[in-house]
XYZ file of C-alpha atoms in Angstrom:
636
model
C 226.651 103.305 61.187
C 226.795 100.507 63.709
C 228.258 97.059 63.334
C 227.391 93.889 65.201
C 231.058 93.003 65.405
C 234.310 94.810 65.842
C 235.421 93.758 62.385
C 236.342 96.647 60.055
C 234.010 97.612 57.261
C 236.492 99.685 55.335
C 235.368 100.987 51.959
C 231.734 100.725 52.999
C 230.626 104.278 53.632
C 227.120 105.313 54.654
C 225.273 107.824 52.513
C 225.342 110.973 54.675
C 222.377 112.636 53.013
C 220.130 109.566 53.010
C 216.817 110.222 54.747
C 216.120 107.775 57.591
C 212.936 106.593 55.902
C 214.885 105.691 52.753
C 217.740 103.886 54.460
C 217.999 100.229 55.346
C 217.487 99.002 58.886
C 219.984 96.184 58.422
C 222.710 95.413 55.888
C 224.655 92.152 55.712
C 227.768 92.306 53.547
C 230.780 90.164 52.658
C 228.627 87.039 52.407
C 228.113 84.109 50.062
C 224.356 84.340 49.502
C 222.412 81.465 47.968
C 219.094 83.100 47.139
C 217.206 80.031 45.939
C 216.021 82.161 42.986
C 217.158 80.634 39.658
C 216.985 84.078 38.034
C 219.585 85.426 40.467
C 221.028 82.537 42.463
C 223.979 84.303 44.104
C 224.783 87.574 45.809
C 227.277 88.942 48.316
C 225.155 91.456 50.258
C 221.572 92.298 51.098
C 219.706 95.145 52.747
C 216.528 95.036 54.847
C 213.901 97.649 55.654
C 210.597 97.205 57.470
C 210.992 93.446 57.589
C 211.493 92.828 53.861
C 214.481 92.774 51.545
C 215.163 96.229 50.143
C 218.163 95.384 47.971
C 220.216 92.308 47.154
C 223.311 91.942 45.037
C 226.835 93.185 45.655
C 228.118 95.872 47.994
C 227.430 98.599 45.450
C 223.751 97.651 45.451
C 223.390 97.888 49.225
C 225.701 100.861 49.764
C 223.130 103.116 48.095
C 220.611 102.375 50.867
C 223.025 102.341 53.794
C 222.463 105.345 55.998
C 223.960 106.579 59.269
C 221.352 104.603 61.252
C 221.801 101.319 59.375
C 223.137 98.364 61.317
C 225.859 96.739 59.206
C 226.857 93.131 59.816
C 230.050 91.745 58.290
C 229.334 88.115 57.399
C 233.076 87.371 57.231
C 232.612 85.353 54.054
C 230.105 82.919 55.548
C 227.209 81.333 53.652
C 223.705 82.818 53.795
C 220.663 80.760 52.782
C 216.935 81.514 53.014
C 215.473 80.762 56.432
C 214.573 77.111 56.839
C 210.918 76.110 57.076
C 210.062 72.834 58.818
C 206.837 71.795 57.111
C 205.888 69.260 59.801
C 206.947 70.242 63.294
C 204.925 69.927 66.486
C 206.174 73.326 67.510
C 203.158 74.442 69.565
C 202.998 71.266 71.650
C 206.782 71.125 71.907
C 207.009 74.649 73.255
C 204.562 74.057 76.099
C 206.924 71.681 77.918
C 210.352 72.373 76.397
C 211.983 73.682 79.589
C 210.868 70.576 81.498
C 212.524 68.113 79.101
C 215.959 66.522 79.153
C 216.918 66.321 75.495
C 219.018 63.375 74.296
C 219.031 64.768 70.751
C 222.579 64.448 69.432
C 223.982 62.639 72.493
C 226.608 60.203 71.133
C 226.584 57.545 73.859
C 224.208 55.917 76.299
C 226.827 56.430 78.991
C 226.608 60.205 78.514
C 222.810 60.081 78.360
C 222.588 58.239 81.676
C 225.116 60.618 83.244
C 222.922 63.542 82.218
C 219.907 61.818 83.743
C 221.755 61.063 86.986
C 222.919 64.669 87.296
C 219.445 66.014 86.553
C 217.946 63.813 89.255
C 220.031 65.693 91.778
C 218.420 69.035 90.943
C 214.830 68.016 90.115
C 212.506 68.961 92.997
C 210.176 66.475 94.627
C 206.934 66.030 92.697
C 208.502 66.776 89.292
C 209.457 64.248 86.629
C 212.489 63.871 84.418
C 211.200 63.508 80.845
C 213.195 62.456 77.822
C 210.611 63.011 75.123
C 211.838 61.872 71.728
C 214.463 63.217 69.343
C 216.814 60.260 69.827
C 217.244 56.635 68.888
C 219.329 53.800 70.272
C 221.119 53.663 66.914
C 222.809 57.022 67.598
C 224.545 55.676 70.723
C 227.988 54.104 70.588
C 226.503 51.206 72.577
C 223.731 50.722 69.981
C 221.140 49.945 72.634
C 218.437 51.510 74.764
C 218.769 51.992 78.499
C 217.157 49.448 80.775
C 214.553 50.154 83.418
C 217.106 49.088 86.028
C 219.586 51.679 84.729
C 216.949 54.412 84.939
C 216.096 53.407 88.507
C 219.780 53.301 89.483
C 220.363 56.770 88.007
C 217.271 58.275 89.680
C 215.962 56.051 92.473
C 213.461 58.550 93.878
C 212.664 60.882 90.954
C 210.110 59.722 88.335
C 211.788 59.195 84.946
C 209.869 58.846 81.676
C 211.903 58.061 78.542
C 210.083 58.003 75.187
C 211.732 56.060 72.358
C 210.279 56.997 68.975
C 206.661 55.899 68.545
C 207.654 52.441 69.734
C 207.970 52.404 73.495
C 208.526 54.223 76.752
C 210.611 53.301 79.773
C 209.628 54.290 83.297
C 211.718 53.842 86.405
C 210.055 52.525 89.561
C 209.278 56.002 90.846
C 207.535 56.889 87.551
C 205.468 53.688 87.597
C 204.187 54.727 91.018
C 203.683 58.374 90.026
C 201.726 57.358 86.919
C 199.464 55.145 89.012
C 200.232 51.967 87.053
C 199.371 48.784 88.962
C 198.629 45.130 88.282
C 194.982 46.159 87.904
C 195.590 48.873 85.276
C 194.089 47.611 81.999
C 196.013 47.804 78.750
C 194.680 50.652 76.587
C 193.482 49.931 73.074
C 196.464 49.438 70.783
C 199.003 49.527 73.632
C 200.590 47.218 76.152
C 201.769 47.652 79.735
C 204.459 44.982 80.031
C 204.189 43.030 83.294
C 206.536 40.775 85.213
C 205.865 37.290 86.527
C 204.190 38.838 89.571
C 201.730 40.735 87.366
C 203.139 44.133 88.299
C 204.142 46.650 85.569
C 207.857 46.403 84.762
C 208.158 49.986 83.537
C 208.068 49.155 79.812
C 205.178 50.485 77.722
C 204.737 49.329 74.125
C 202.866 50.983 71.273
C 201.211 47.957 69.717
C 200.878 49.828 67.436
C 199.070 52.893 68.861
C 201.192 55.424 70.755
C 198.214 56.454 72.904
C 199.552 54.494 75.896
C 202.808 56.455 75.678
C 201.224 59.889 75.411
C 198.487 59.321 77.959
C 201.105 58.263 80.512
C 203.283 61.289 79.745
C 200.233 63.524 80.181
C 200.143 62.567 83.878
C 203.384 64.443 84.551
C 203.093 67.958 86.046
C 202.741 70.774 83.538
C 203.474 74.482 83.467
C 201.260 77.438 84.308
C 200.184 79.638 81.361
C 202.860 82.300 81.910
C 205.480 79.551 82.219
C 204.262 77.983 78.974
C 204.791 81.287 77.189
C 208.355 81.527 78.477
C 209.024 77.887 77.627
C 207.725 78.472 74.103
C 209.933 81.521 73.615
C 213.007 79.525 74.580
C 211.984 76.650 72.307
C 211.587 79.021 69.384
C 215.039 80.463 70.121
C 216.410 76.918 70.076
C 214.857 76.418 66.625
C 216.334 79.743 65.483
C 219.715 78.320 66.546
C 219.535 75.988 63.545
C 218.376 78.612 61.050
C 214.657 77.920 61.257
C 212.551 80.983 60.507
C 209.203 79.275 59.794
C 207.375 76.113 60.759
C 204.091 74.481 59.849
C 202.565 73.088 63.018
C 201.037 69.673 62.441
C 198.933 69.736 65.633
C 198.652 66.270 67.171
C 197.264 64.292 70.064
C 196.743 66.122 73.349
C 196.874 69.500 71.554
C 193.473 71.010 72.160
C 192.170 74.100 70.396
C 192.004 76.821 71.552
C 193.468 76.119 75.022
C 196.845 74.739 73.963
C 197.238 77.455 71.342
C 197.046 80.242 73.919
C 200.817 80.501 74.420
C 201.644 81.175 70.752
C 198.566 83.381 70.361
C 199.598 85.533 73.327
C 203.181 85.757 72.052
C 201.931 86.739 68.604
C 199.819 89.547 70.079
C 202.840 90.800 72.019
C 205.111 90.644 68.962
C 207.319 88.080 70.724
C 207.292 85.199 68.263
C 210.712 84.617 66.686
C 209.401 81.984 64.256
C 206.554 82.254 61.754
C 203.945 79.569 62.463
C 201.169 78.258 60.230
C 198.999 75.956 62.321
C 196.495 73.154 61.894
C 193.528 72.004 63.978
C 193.278 68.351 64.990
C 190.039 66.824 66.379
C 190.939 65.200 69.692
C 187.946 63.028 70.561
C 186.885 59.987 68.567
C 183.234 60.276 67.566
C 183.248 64.056 67.924
C 185.443 64.906 64.942
C 182.722 66.202 62.610
C 181.245 68.402 65.328
C 184.679 69.883 66.072
C 185.437 70.559 62.417
C 182.018 72.140 61.845
C 182.503 74.422 64.845
C 185.994 75.451 63.772
C 184.954 76.282 60.217
C 182.550 78.805 61.741
C 185.177 80.230 64.135
C 188.160 80.837 61.826
C 188.827 81.053 58.122
C 191.721 79.628 56.068
C 194.820 81.843 56.118
C 193.285 83.956 58.875
C 196.009 85.626 60.892
C 199.129 87.465 59.840
C 202.695 86.842 58.673
C 203.650 85.439 62.079
C 200.703 83.233 63.067
C 198.052 81.974 60.668
C 195.633 79.098 60.167
C 196.625 76.665 57.428
C 193.842 74.087 57.731
C 192.831 70.906 59.520
C 194.750 67.743 60.352
C 196.993 65.844 60.510
C 194.050 63.647 61.528
C 190.506 64.395 60.394
C 188.909 61.342 61.971
C 190.702 58.942 64.274
C 189.560 55.815 62.450
C 191.458 56.849 59.306
C 194.874 57.185 61.009
C 197.456 54.460 60.642
C 200.397 54.166 63.025
C 204.071 54.308 62.160
C 205.620 51.966 64.701
C 207.811 49.989 62.319
C 208.700 47.594 65.121
C 205.104 46.336 64.826
C 203.282 44.937 61.773
C 201.384 47.370 59.595
C 198.021 48.033 61.250
C 194.817 47.178 59.446
C 192.381 50.064 59.599
C 188.778 49.384 60.433
C 186.495 48.693 57.487
C 183.993 51.357 56.609
C 185.743 54.440 57.991
C 185.336 56.046 54.574
C 181.764 57.201 55.263
C 182.718 59.534 58.142
C 185.980 60.440 56.446
C 184.111 61.566 53.315
C 181.853 63.793 55.410
C 184.861 65.428 57.074
C 186.652 66.093 53.782
C 183.488 67.401 52.112
C 182.845 69.772 55.028
C 186.335 71.213 54.817
C 186.369 71.610 51.053
C 182.954 73.278 50.984
C 184.300 75.860 53.459
C 187.511 76.410 51.478
C 189.689 74.740 54.110
C 192.886 72.885 53.355
C 194.003 69.825 55.295
C 196.890 67.465 55.857
C 196.583 63.731 56.441
C 198.775 61.410 58.456
C 199.263 58.380 56.208
C 202.304 56.159 56.570
C 201.343 53.244 54.335
C 200.183 53.050 50.741
C 197.251 50.882 51.830
C 195.871 53.879 53.769
C 196.661 56.339 50.987
C 194.791 54.269 48.381
C 191.667 54.136 50.529
C 191.781 57.897 51.115
C 192.350 58.605 47.431
C 189.242 56.606 46.521
C 187.221 58.997 48.686
C 188.852 62.036 47.071
C 188.185 60.726 43.574
C 184.533 60.254 44.497
C 184.378 63.874 45.670
C 186.205 65.011 42.520
C 183.136 63.924 40.563
C 181.290 66.657 42.462
C 183.942 69.225 41.484
C 185.542 69.455 44.941
C 189.011 68.336 43.754
C 191.191 70.149 42.946
C 189.606 72.756 45.184
C 190.506 76.056 46.785
C 192.064 74.539 49.879
C 195.625 73.221 49.814
C 195.915 69.593 50.894
C 198.692 67.054 51.364
C 199.602 63.645 52.629
C 202.123 63.561 55.443
C 204.819 60.873 55.783
C 203.828 58.578 52.868
C 206.771 56.269 53.508
C 205.469 53.393 51.365
C 203.407 55.334 48.808
C 203.316 53.588 45.414
C 204.015 55.080 42.004
C 200.353 54.680 41.090
C 199.254 56.604 44.162
C 201.689 59.405 43.346
C 200.028 59.818 39.958
C 196.594 59.956 41.584
C 197.739 62.538 44.160
C 199.137 64.725 41.393
C 195.900 64.475 39.413
C 193.934 65.672 42.444
C 196.197 68.668 43.091
C 197.764 67.304 46.278
C 201.215 67.676 47.785
C 203.376 65.551 50.095
C 205.181 66.338 53.299
C 208.174 64.081 53.949
C 210.020 63.807 57.235
C 213.272 62.114 58.162
C 211.683 59.515 60.391
C 213.786 56.952 58.535
C 216.883 58.642 59.979
C 215.716 57.271 63.301
C 213.633 54.234 62.291
C 215.360 53.084 59.104
C 217.107 50.095 60.632
C 213.888 48.813 62.234
C 212.019 49.271 58.946
C 214.704 47.420 56.967
C 214.725 44.544 59.457
C 210.961 44.090 59.073
C 210.436 44.771 55.362
C 213.877 44.214 53.849
C 216.567 46.419 52.329
C 214.851 46.526 48.936
C 211.671 48.020 50.399
C 213.690 50.408 52.566
C 215.519 51.659 49.457
C 212.410 53.595 48.337
C 210.970 54.536 51.732
C 209.872 57.228 51.164
C 210.373 57.607 47.394
C 211.254 61.317 47.453
C 212.892 61.383 44.011
C 209.812 59.722 42.483
C 207.563 62.317 44.121
C 209.555 65.109 42.508
C 209.616 63.356 39.141
C 205.811 63.157 39.330
C 205.735 66.969 39.526
C 204.410 67.061 43.082
C 205.104 69.801 45.571
C 207.242 68.154 48.239
C 207.973 69.857 51.542
C 210.531 68.578 54.039
C 210.335 68.481 57.808
C 211.214 66.470 60.878
C 208.032 65.419 62.744
C 209.846 66.576 65.898
C 209.832 66.512 68.828
C 208.634 63.026 69.793
C 210.230 61.050 66.965
C 212.956 62.840 65.059
C 215.087 65.620 66.402
C 214.118 69.181 65.532
C 217.598 69.764 64.060
C 216.832 70.340 60.348
C 220.414 69.609 59.302
C 219.987 65.990 60.384
C 217.044 65.821 57.972
C 219.014 67.500 55.189
C 221.861 65.037 55.741
C 219.354 62.184 55.304
C 218.015 63.644 52.049
C 221.512 64.147 50.639
C 223.235 60.954 51.815
C 220.399 58.483 52.427
C 221.969 57.508 55.754
C 220.442 57.050 59.192
C 221.848 58.599 62.354
C 223.404 55.159 62.968
C 225.108 55.458 59.530
C 223.061 52.744 57.829
C 222.878 53.473 54.098
C 219.267 53.132 52.963
C 219.118 54.482 49.407
C 221.088 53.948 46.182
C 222.813 57.010 44.633
C 220.095 57.566 42.027
C 217.520 58.165 44.773
C 219.537 60.851 46.556
C 218.915 64.576 46.190
C 221.448 67.247 45.374
C 222.171 69.675 48.170
C 220.363 72.438 46.290
C 217.242 70.336 45.717
C 217.172 69.159 49.314
C 217.421 72.734 50.568
C 214.559 73.759 48.265
C 212.359 71.193 50.014
C 213.223 72.945 53.281
C 212.578 76.471 52.009
C 210.328 76.756 48.955
C 208.517 73.498 49.738
C 207.233 74.691 53.094
C 206.214 78.048 51.641
C 204.174 76.354 48.930
C 202.072 74.246 51.270
C 201.072 77.377 53.204
C 200.424 79.454 50.084
C 203.272 81.854 50.881
C 205.766 81.135 48.102
C 205.285 84.687 46.824
C 206.839 86.154 49.990
C 209.202 83.522 51.423
C 211.315 80.524 50.553
C 213.738 82.495 48.383
C 215.591 85.769 48.854
C 214.687 88.713 46.630
C 213.558 92.324 46.746
C 210.166 92.696 48.432
C 210.245 89.264 50.028
C 210.429 88.546 53.755
C 213.847 89.205 55.265
C 214.099 85.655 56.625
C 217.594 84.218 56.311
C 220.361 82.499 58.193
C 224.137 82.869 58.255
C 225.671 79.422 58.658
C 228.536 78.210 60.808
C 229.833 76.134 57.884
C 229.066 76.236 54.174
C 226.354 73.681 53.508
C 227.342 73.479 49.832
C 231.024 72.681 50.361
C 231.483 70.859 53.681
C 231.934 67.106 53.704
C 228.547 65.396 53.750
C 229.245 63.946 57.200
C 229.553 67.491 58.550
C 226.071 68.584 57.401
C 224.292 67.481 60.638
C 226.713 69.648 62.606
C 225.833 72.930 60.884
C 224.241 75.640 63.013
C 223.349 79.261 62.513
C 225.563 82.087 63.702
C 222.935 84.695 62.785
C 219.223 84.093 62.189
C 217.080 86.943 60.911
C 213.267 86.807 60.755
C 211.407 89.781 59.361
C 214.581 91.855 59.664
C 214.911 91.034 63.390
C 218.081 89.334 64.603
C 216.494 86.574 66.663
C 219.585 84.410 67.181
C 223.301 85.198 67.192
C 226.385 83.155 68.048
C 230.130 82.953 67.416
C 231.505 86.332 66.316
C 227.984 87.800 66.399
C 227.127 86.643 69.893
C 225.137 89.148 71.927
C 223.490 91.124 69.113
C 220.246 89.171 69.080
C 217.084 90.071 70.941
C 217.191 89.521 74.686
C 215.109 86.746 76.228
C 213.875 86.615 79.818
C 215.926 84.186 81.920
C 215.014 80.560 81.523
C 212.857 79.170 84.327
C 212.474 77.126 86.434
C 216.049 77.234 87.691
C 216.191 73.419 87.866
C 215.178 73.071 84.200
C 217.280 70.517 82.293
C 217.525 73.054 79.475
C 218.960 75.645 81.852
C 221.865 73.315 82.595
C 222.374 71.166 79.495
C 220.755 73.256 76.775
C 218.704 71.623 74.044
C 220.318 69.740 71.159
C 223.663 68.294 72.264
C 226.077 69.346 69.530
C 229.253 67.362 68.900
C 232.273 68.400 66.787
C 231.909 67.883 63.052
C 233.958 64.842 61.919
C 235.607 66.813 59.124
C 236.710 69.505 61.509
C 238.102 66.926 63.903
C 240.134 65.499 61.030
C 241.358 68.950 60.072
C 242.491 69.586 63.616
C 244.304 66.257 63.687
C 246.080 67.137 60.460
C 247.082 70.497 61.901
C 248.486 68.817 64.998
C 250.473 66.348 62.910
C 251.891 69.236 60.905
C 252.753 71.032 64.133
C 254.445 67.886 65.450
C 256.475 67.507 62.248
C 257.506 71.147 62.433
C 258.488 70.795 66.072
C 260.527 67.698 65.241
C 262.439 69.567 62.549
C 263.061 72.481 64.903
C 264.403 70.058 67.483
C 266.762 68.459 64.894
C 268.088 71.862 63.918
C 268.632 72.697 67.604
C 270.647 69.475 68.028
C 272.707 70.204 64.912
C 273.479 73.756 66.113
C 274.814 72.383 69.385
C 276.842 69.579 67.871
C 274.613 66.802 69.097
C 273.832 65.664 65.527
C 275.831 65.885 62.261
C 274.766 68.672 59.906
C 273.039 67.704 56.677
C 272.012 64.261 57.788
C 268.484 62.965 57.797
C 266.949 62.429 61.208
C 267.505 58.966 62.583
C 264.533 56.630 62.300
C 263.788 55.019 65.633
C 260.775 52.938 64.538
C 261.967 49.717 62.874
C 258.713 49.533 60.928
C 259.960 52.476 58.868
C 263.483 51.144 58.199
C 263.722 50.014 54.580
């Protein structure tokens, strides 16, 4: 029997006569397991064989299947939960460039962010860009502001710097303006603005007004990676997601994610058995006016759920036709969609439903959702709703109660993301605190009986850290600590976690094999650094995994388990920001800081008493007297 740590496993004896084929590959014991299964919500040990759970319960249950070749991990009393499933993550696109990006996710001050940028400029080779691509907001900084173009230029005078801020804007230093080819003659793209100075030259500020196309098209001009480098970058991005306990993700596709070219990295990794995250993907038509042709071609190429447990098609979206997409830049007024898009939209939905395809729809505002629902209700008269394909609205920040009832009647679901963690203040400033208090109305969605799946919409808006999203669901607070929701609209920790486990499994039709822990289900689980169910709510965003298991494979290990996970090839290129800074910038949990302060105070008090006793023993102070108070504030 082997152990991933040097901790003793006394009293846990392998069965000497157990045939190798009957024994477990992996046993985790001495744990606090939250299974997510109401029929058996708790356990203290589980056993895994051939990628699925063989036994779960107490140590007696797993001892019977523990053989001489079983790897035994002592959880040291830590909490285990089912692997997290981000139901809306741009994981495929994010992986293609991950090693090229400087992540400001979690950075607590603008001063630190600019220092990181300045240091990275010193190692970035000529011809490459420094890219800060989402996952942060000015509200997270102690300074409560964005950097200026001048600060970016001062930090990196000669290296192009592109900094994306939510779906609102991008900042380019002077070198990036030149590298992107922006001049006084460059026209503003539709729905975007290139801000210009009094001389007519671009200042380096790009605004989504409200379309983010100007931001993404400019970013697309930066150098990319070769195919083999994209595969390595993707592997390291998946490992970063495993760091936070993610074992599955539903890829929401997106702009500049072409099929099949940009799917080659995950497809190649899946063939090689090198994915460490299960991915269900969507297909997103990229060219306006060509959407129906793309969808028709794809329905002939692949079928719904085609693939395996690691990589599978889940449907189309999150756009079906470009004209039907609203934009979620809350710094700008709500966009008015073009009249008459419903005709092409109806054709796209009909095509998908007739081929048994599911789909997801980007819809931020209730005005968009109502127009889409009218099309669905028209198709329902032809018997196409509820159909075979799973479908959902994504985002739905301002969905009304009436629309929720209509979605439920048509068999739909909703994917919610914590974009309000990052954009809540801007939304409240535009629409008011009362409107922000039900944006999005997650508790109402659940009361309507809808399947609700949680996610982040990372990497270009929210951070990919799922615990930031769970903190938002539980506390209703932004990363800048603005309280958005009244207590009655908050979720319990258990319910919030269900949205991040069972919810994602439901929208991919996999709730029979994942989302909860039980015999015969996927061995996808995570051992947490701190107990999600008992830590102070302010500590939730600081939780990480110390052991992430996907299909029985240990894909991430840290703390006392460090070094037992699968090896990854070295990160490249050597100048990569990730190679030096890592990904998400973790900071100490506030509760733990307070605990350490209390310990130090106790140590100081103890040392003071020891010093008094030393003085008494040597005659420097009278015995039996209280220590003299030197601070007059404490003299009564």
